Amino acid sequence: MVKTYLPHTWQEALFIRGNDDTMLLAGGTDLMVKYHGGPGIIGNFPKPLLFLSHISSLKTINVQTDSITIGSNVTLNEAAAITALPLILKQAIRQMASPAIRNVGTLIGNVCNASPAGDTLPPLYILDARLTVESLSGTRQIALADFIQGPGKIGLKANEIVRCLTIARQNNTVCFYKKVGMRKAAAISKLSFAAIAQKTDQKITYIAAALGAVGPTIIRSKEAENLLTGKTEILTDTWETMHTIYNSLLCPIDDKRSSTIYRKTIALNLLAYFYKEYLWQ
Amino acid sequence: MNNTNIGIRVNKVDNQEKTSGSAKYIADLKFDNMLYGKTIRSTKARAKIQAIHYPVLPKEYFIIDHNDVPGQNRVKFLVNDQPFLAETMVNYIGEPILLIVGPNRQKLKELANKITIEYQPLAAALTYTESLQCTGGAIFGTDNKFASYAYEKGDVSLAFSQAKTIETDEYTTGYQKHAYLENQGMIAVPEADDKVTVYGSMQCPYYIKRALEQALALPEEKVRIVQTTTGGAFGGKEDYPSILAGHAAIAAKKVGRPVAILYDRLEDMASTTRRHPAQITFQTALDESGKIIGMKIDVILDGGAYAGISDVVLQRSLFNITGVYHIQNLEVHGCVVATNTIPNGAFRGFGAPQAFFAMEMHMEMLAKKLQKNPLDYKKLHIVKQGDTTATSGLFLDKVPLPEMLETIEKMSDYTKRYELYQKNRNHHGIGISLFLHGCGFTGSGERDIIKARIKLRRQANSKQVEILAANVDMGQGLKTTFKKIVAGALAIPMTDISFNNPDTDQVPDSGPTVASRSIMIVGKLLEDASRKLKARWQEKGAIEITQAYKQPERMHWDSEKSRGDAYPAYAWGINVVEATVDPLTLQVDVNGVWTVFDIGQAIDEQIIQGQIEGGVLQGLGYANMEVMTNDKSGKIMQDNLTSYTIPTMVDFGKVNHKLFTTYYNDGPFGAKGAGELTLIGAAPAYAAAVAQALKIHIDRLPVTPEYLLEVLQNENHFLYAK
Amino acid sequence: MKTISFTLNNQPVSIQTNLQKRLVDVLRENFALTGVKEGCGEGECGACAVLANHKLINSCITPIGSVEQLDIMSIEGFRDTERYHILAAAFAEAGAVQCGFCTPGMLLAAEALLHVNASPNEPEIRQALSGNLCRCTGYSMIVDAVKIAAKNGDGLW
């Protein structure tokens, strides 16, 4: 049986993390499933476990005028309850998993799991989330899009722990979220789509869209988004270019839940709907 | 005798123990000196076992293999083909080879991982085609057919020669998994004098008892089976438990200590039975007006690697294949074939959901081709009292469908909405299904095989009455409804009646809890016995009344020719489902569900409501979100509740339901069977609604968004253009 | 092995255990609380649900290390309350109990809901219980039961 650590302070946690090759456990809702052994059986965890659950400083939620900072122990439900939290992220959280899992699973845990189907990821990508990562040697900030390197792969060193996540507060006039799963609750996404935009006098001042579960990591194209910045409508040529861009980026797989062709077709449907219709309503 | 007040709801007698968490299910029990057992299973779909290497076993850990079976290493069922523990061959991924038994489950898992098995893989047959070709050699018999039947009626050749058109059509249905919340489990306890008692989650105590007598080479009095509170079953605990109980008992016998084998969800999903997939082909001869004058139908079911009860599932599929329609010229062929996959088994409906989906969608297809409203087209063919059944029996009772149709129209406005959506679709559709369910065992099973008996006992100088029957409450409320029947017939309070979980030492064999027979067949025996007891009530001494099944006089069945009355009575149903399809994602939202059922007299209307709502939701799950497939090697792909998605509380709304009350003379207080009927109609009604919404034809279950996309792309419909 | 102290059904308790042992195993084995069921082992079915500081959690995916200092309530603790009696009576009245395996979890999920929302509407009830699977009832009668309890328990929640 692997060693376990239950630190009560952040410093203690950093120290342990710097001195042993550990696996971090916050809520545990992913890890306990991944390594579950069965009734009466303790799961076979591959590394010593570092429990973060009892570090109260990780529960901090900091709402500033232009940003929100969320600590690593903030659960999905606690995050969704932040009044100022952008609607796009709230919508994604509310349709995730189940109430009991959202009471325990953490926002940052979902990020660090880096599943291609991670539901909080498309909204966090378009909100340009940044993570604060600490070790005994210091602190650094990293953009989410750089932090997630592949399915289940994150840019976190063995001596580092994610402290918190920061997103900008937004004045989105347009917000569109769609999760496609096998049923309406407790479903792993076949694909998901999150998009936001800001308009001033009918002109688009900011636009961002991201797709989940249609590639090894979240699909987002700033190149496509830039084609609409400053515009008051979408021209056929523009859409054709955008379609080509996204078509080449989308690379979903066939698995037990769905098929490549379904995921790709529906992803393009949702992009078309958002960019051609919803955005201009 | 007519007591129409019996249906008024009462509080179920077992509510308290269940809401408080004090009801004991098998995994909640512990016995002194108990060991746990873990099953080692084949990882190959078909192979010869060449060698098995064991780790050194610590004290108190034991291996059990086929050599440890005292009696016959064959699970007693229709055909003795399935071993409890594999001998030299394995025929499906998941087939049990060994047991490892010991006190600590963690250690058992570690030791199990150290057992290595050398296989010589053989060519496996995983599809109907491979099975029929006997790829790799026959798995069963010489032709891989566990059973095949053919029957005919009228003059099909003449009908086809006179036809104006002949339409050919094919349908396929997939697996379904019971996903009862309580995983399967058994605990076997060796008793004094060679006796063994097995406790567990089950539907059929006597099936298990007989299987163990054969496996352990023990006489009747040495095998005792006791049902524990059973957390759902739906047919999944009809045949499989005999295997599990056998494992536990064989192990308990060898080690001389109680052995508990309790499955977790992964093992339960990957090792126990599933609903038979089906492939059904229709060739239908139509006259000038488009009316059906003859049909040739072929059914093939996938039985998995061993025979199990596939024979009987095939029968029910075949004998009900023409649905509620009167087809006078008919030729039906069918077989259930062996593949190197998990043996399939009973699941609520038992071959009927597959058959009714196919026939109802076939009628939809014909109606569309003829440009007729599907319901109007179906009405042209609905059976009437006195018509012959598919197997040339008779519909002896009035067929209530016309009146039930009136009711469902009032409830759902089906025709109005159908016509509205035909004109202005907007991705909405509404579908209707008409169906029946033959209650009780198919054919002469009740009379010749089951021979059900119950006992009613009243002790001397007592007013307490004991029901002694082997049928189990698995959630369907039998503890309450059996007591209601006896209370009603004896005119005594329910609290004066006891009905304990069946213990084969105490109760006679009243048959299995299957085939929608518990109320209609066994309940009737209880009613009759109660009336006899009532007549003798004033006697001073102890009274024990045994009541044995007698086949109704009016039922005539020839099992050799598959001819006559396959069932003593029919329950009827109509379902309407309204749905909207999201054009962007092809996901379906069910906007409304309406049902009308004739189950005779409800013994408890609220319990029937529970059967309706539960059954309909299982049918909707079967139609829409319950995807179960095998990978290329024959391995199950959805082995947990994360990937096998059953409906949650937010997926569907309320079922609007009404009962159409009739009176069946040979049922207790006029009751017929209800348990399976409620699942059958949901999938075809759903499929018809989606078909209308998208203006396509649907010929497959489950109707997934992926399948809808495929159909739309094939038919060149662009739902949401580039 | 470490010592974990928490409150269980209103009693302070302490056990020596591996921190990664699942709460469901601690409850069922160490404390013989068999009202907590295991249906899937993956947090999917809700049969193992208990309350932690009055919030619904799935004990099968909760490591006991996370439970330190929490207030845990299983059905065995809840059934001593008046709110339980109202809920149990409502489940009986609505015919919401069939095989019973999901039932304790459903009651606790209902309690967790009513604790924060004493008069929920139907969508709110369905959403709050969306992580509790039932294969027998088709759910509507359970929804009715929660509505009845909310009505009869006026003032209790």
PDB file of C-alpha atoms in Angstrom, chain A residues 1 33 36-44 176 178-188 190 239-240 243 255-259 261-263 265-266 268-270 272-274 276-277, chain B residues 104-106 109 262-264 266 582-590 624-627 629 637-648 650-652 704-706 709 713 720-722:
ATOM      1  CA  MET A   1       0.000   0.000   0.000  1.00  0.00           C
ATOM      2  CA  VAL A  33     -12.671   5.953  -9.989  1.00  0.00           C
ATOM      3  CA  HIS A  36     -10.871   1.730  -7.760  1.00  0.00           C
ATOM      4  CA  GLY A  37     -10.348  -1.820  -6.574  1.00  0.00           C
ATOM      5  CA  GLY A  38     -13.821  -2.971  -5.602  1.00  0.00           C
ATOM      6  CA  PRO A  39     -15.796  -3.685  -2.437  1.00  0.00           C
ATOM      7  CA  GLY A  40     -13.493  -4.129   0.546  1.00  0.00           C
ATOM      8  CA  ILE A  41     -10.451  -3.445  -1.598  1.00  0.00           C
ATOM      9  CA  ILE A  42      -8.127  -0.460  -1.489  1.00  0.00           C
ATOM     10  CA  GLY A  43      -7.212   0.792  -4.926  1.00  0.00           C
ATOM     11  CA  ASN A  44      -3.780   0.278  -6.340  1.00  0.00           C
ATOM     12  CA  PHE A 176     -23.583  29.830 -25.857  1.00  0.00           C
ATOM     13  CA  LYS A 178     -23.834  23.012 -25.505  1.00  0.00           C
ATOM     14  CA  LYS A 179     -22.900  19.690 -24.007  1.00  0.00           C
ATOM     15  CA  VAL A 180     -23.729  16.581 -26.010  1.00  0.00           C
ATOM     16  CA  GLY A 181     -23.771  13.391 -23.975  1.00  0.00           C
ATOM     17  CA  MET A 182     -25.579  10.077 -23.924  1.00  0.00           C
ATOM     18  CA  ARG A 183     -28.168  11.384 -21.497  1.00  0.00           C
ATOM     19  CA  LYS A 184     -29.060  14.642 -19.776  1.00  0.00           C
ATOM     20  CA  ALA A 185     -27.184  14.102 -16.526  1.00  0.00           C
ATOM     21  CA  ALA A 186     -24.200  12.134 -15.287  1.00  0.00           C
ATOM     22  CA  ALA A 187     -22.820  11.824 -18.806  1.00  0.00           C
ATOM     23  CA  ILE A 188     -19.303  12.020 -20.147  1.00  0.00           C
ATOM     24  CA  LYS A 190     -19.357  13.104 -26.590  1.00  0.00           C
ATOM     25  CA  TRP A 239     -17.750  31.339 -42.960  1.00  0.00           C
ATOM     26  CA  GLU A 240     -16.251  29.118 -45.659  1.00  0.00           C
ATOM     27  CA  HIS A 243     -15.280  26.120 -41.758  1.00  0.00           C
ATOM     28  CA  ASP A 255     -15.035   5.098 -29.063  1.00  0.00           C
ATOM     29  CA  LYS A 256     -17.668   3.323 -27.005  1.00  0.00           C
ATOM     30  CA  ARG A 257     -19.661   6.520 -26.697  1.00  0.00           C
ATOM     31  CA  SER A 258     -19.723   7.917 -30.197  1.00  0.00           C
ATOM     32  CA  SER A 259     -18.168   8.036 -33.642  1.00  0.00           C
ATOM     33  CA  ILE A 261     -18.215  11.276 -38.036  1.00  0.00           C
ATOM     34  CA  TYR A 262     -20.922  12.138 -35.534  1.00  0.00           C
ATOM     35  CA  ARG A 263     -18.605  14.224 -33.378  1.00  0.00           C
ATOM     36  CA  THR A 265     -20.498  16.687 -38.029  1.00  0.00           C
ATOM     37  CA  ILE A 266     -22.176  17.954 -34.864  1.00  0.00           C
ATOM     38  CA  LEU A 268     -19.385  21.771 -37.364  1.00  0.00           C
ATOM     39  CA  ASN A 269     -23.155  22.131 -36.961  1.00  0.00           C
ATOM     40  CA  LEU A 270     -22.691  23.900 -33.637  1.00  0.00           C
ATOM     41  CA  ALA A 272     -22.155  27.030 -38.008  1.00  0.00           C
ATOM     42  CA  TYR A 273     -25.132  27.696 -35.783  1.00  0.00           C
ATOM     43  CA  PHE A 274     -23.157  29.909 -33.429  1.00  0.00           C
ATOM     44  CA  LYS A 276     -23.948  32.267 -38.559  1.00  0.00           C
ATOM     45  CA  GLU A 277     -27.084  32.589 -36.440  1.00  0.00           C
TER      46      GLU A 277
ATOM     47  CA  ASN B 104      -9.354 -11.184   2.587  1.00  0.00           C
ATOM     48  CA  ARG B 105     -10.640  -9.613  -0.605  1.00  0.00           C
ATOM     49  CA  GLN B 106      -7.556  -7.462  -1.112  1.00  0.00           C
ATOM     50  CA  LYS B 109      -7.342  -9.804  -5.835  1.00  0.00           C
ATOM     51  CA  LEU B 262     -20.478 -11.071  -4.405  1.00  0.00           C
ATOM     52  CA  TYR B 263     -20.087  -9.360  -7.733  1.00  0.00           C
ATOM     53  CA  ASP B 264     -19.191  -5.737  -8.119  1.00  0.00           C
ATOM     54  CA  LEU B 266     -17.792  -4.415 -13.437  1.00  0.00           C
ATOM     55  CA  ASP B 582     -32.624  18.799 -32.150  1.00  0.00           C
ATOM     56  CA  PRO B 583     -31.530  19.499 -35.727  1.00  0.00           C
ATOM     57  CA  LEU B 584     -28.040  20.474 -34.600  1.00  0.00           C
ATOM     58  CA  THR B 585     -27.198  17.413 -32.560  1.00  0.00           C
ATOM     59  CA  LEU B 586     -29.889  14.857 -33.518  1.00  0.00           C
ATOM     60  CA  GLN B 587     -30.561  14.328 -29.839  1.00  0.00           C
ATOM     61  CA  VAL B 588     -34.144  13.497 -29.041  1.00  0.00           C
ATOM     62  CA  ASP B 589     -36.316  15.083 -26.398  1.00  0.00           C
ATOM     63  CA  VAL B 590     -39.356  13.087 -25.406  1.00  0.00           C
ATOM     64  CA  ASN B 624     -32.586   5.600 -27.074  1.00  0.00           C
ATOM     65  CA  MET B 625     -29.615   5.559 -24.747  1.00  0.00           C
ATOM     66  CA  GLU B 626     -28.751   2.003 -23.723  1.00  0.00           C
ATOM     67  CA  VAL B 627     -25.912   1.144 -26.033  1.00  0.00           C
ATOM     68  CA  THR B 629     -21.670  -3.508 -27.996  1.00  0.00           C
ATOM     69  CA  MET B 637     -17.430  -2.468 -24.352  1.00  0.00           C
ATOM     70  CA  GLN B 638     -19.750  -0.991 -21.746  1.00  0.00           C
ATOM     71  CA  ASP B 639     -19.009  -2.711 -18.464  1.00  0.00           C
ATOM     72  CA  ASN B 640     -19.970  -0.080 -15.951  1.00  0.00           C
ATOM     73  CA  LEU B 641     -22.815   2.332 -15.288  1.00  0.00           C
ATOM     74  CA  THR B 642     -20.733   5.207 -16.667  1.00  0.00           C
ATOM     75  CA  SER B 643     -20.618   3.831 -20.165  1.00  0.00           C
ATOM     76  CA  TYR B 644     -23.858   1.823 -20.102  1.00  0.00           C
ATOM     77  CA  THR B 645     -26.210   4.727 -19.616  1.00  0.00           C
ATOM     78  CA  ILE B 646     -29.644   4.010 -18.196  1.00  0.00           C
ATOM     79  CA  PRO B 647     -32.133   6.843 -17.795  1.00  0.00           C
ATOM     80  CA  THR B 648     -31.653   9.307 -14.937  1.00  0.00           C
ATOM     81  CA  VAL B 650     -33.910  14.210 -15.735  1.00  0.00           C
ATOM     82  CA  ASP B 651     -34.078  12.276 -18.980  1.00  0.00           C
ATOM     83  CA  PHE B 652     -37.790  11.714 -19.235  1.00  0.00           C
ATOM     84  CA  THR B 704     -28.834   6.676 -31.324  1.00  0.00           C
ATOM     85  CA  PRO B 705     -28.015  10.123 -32.727  1.00  0.00           C
ATOM     86  CA  GLU B 706     -25.093   8.441 -34.516  1.00  0.00           C
ATOM     87  CA  LEU B 709     -26.915  10.827 -38.728  1.00  0.00           C
ATOM     88  CA  GLN B 713     -26.564  11.086 -44.726  1.00  0.00           C
ATOM     89  CA  TYR B 720     -28.154  21.638 -40.901  1.00  0.00           C
ATOM     90  CA  ALA B 721     -26.295  22.649 -44.001  1.00  0.00           C
ATOM     91  CA  LYS B 722     -22.722  23.762 -44.207  1.00  0.00           C
TER      92      LYS B 722
END
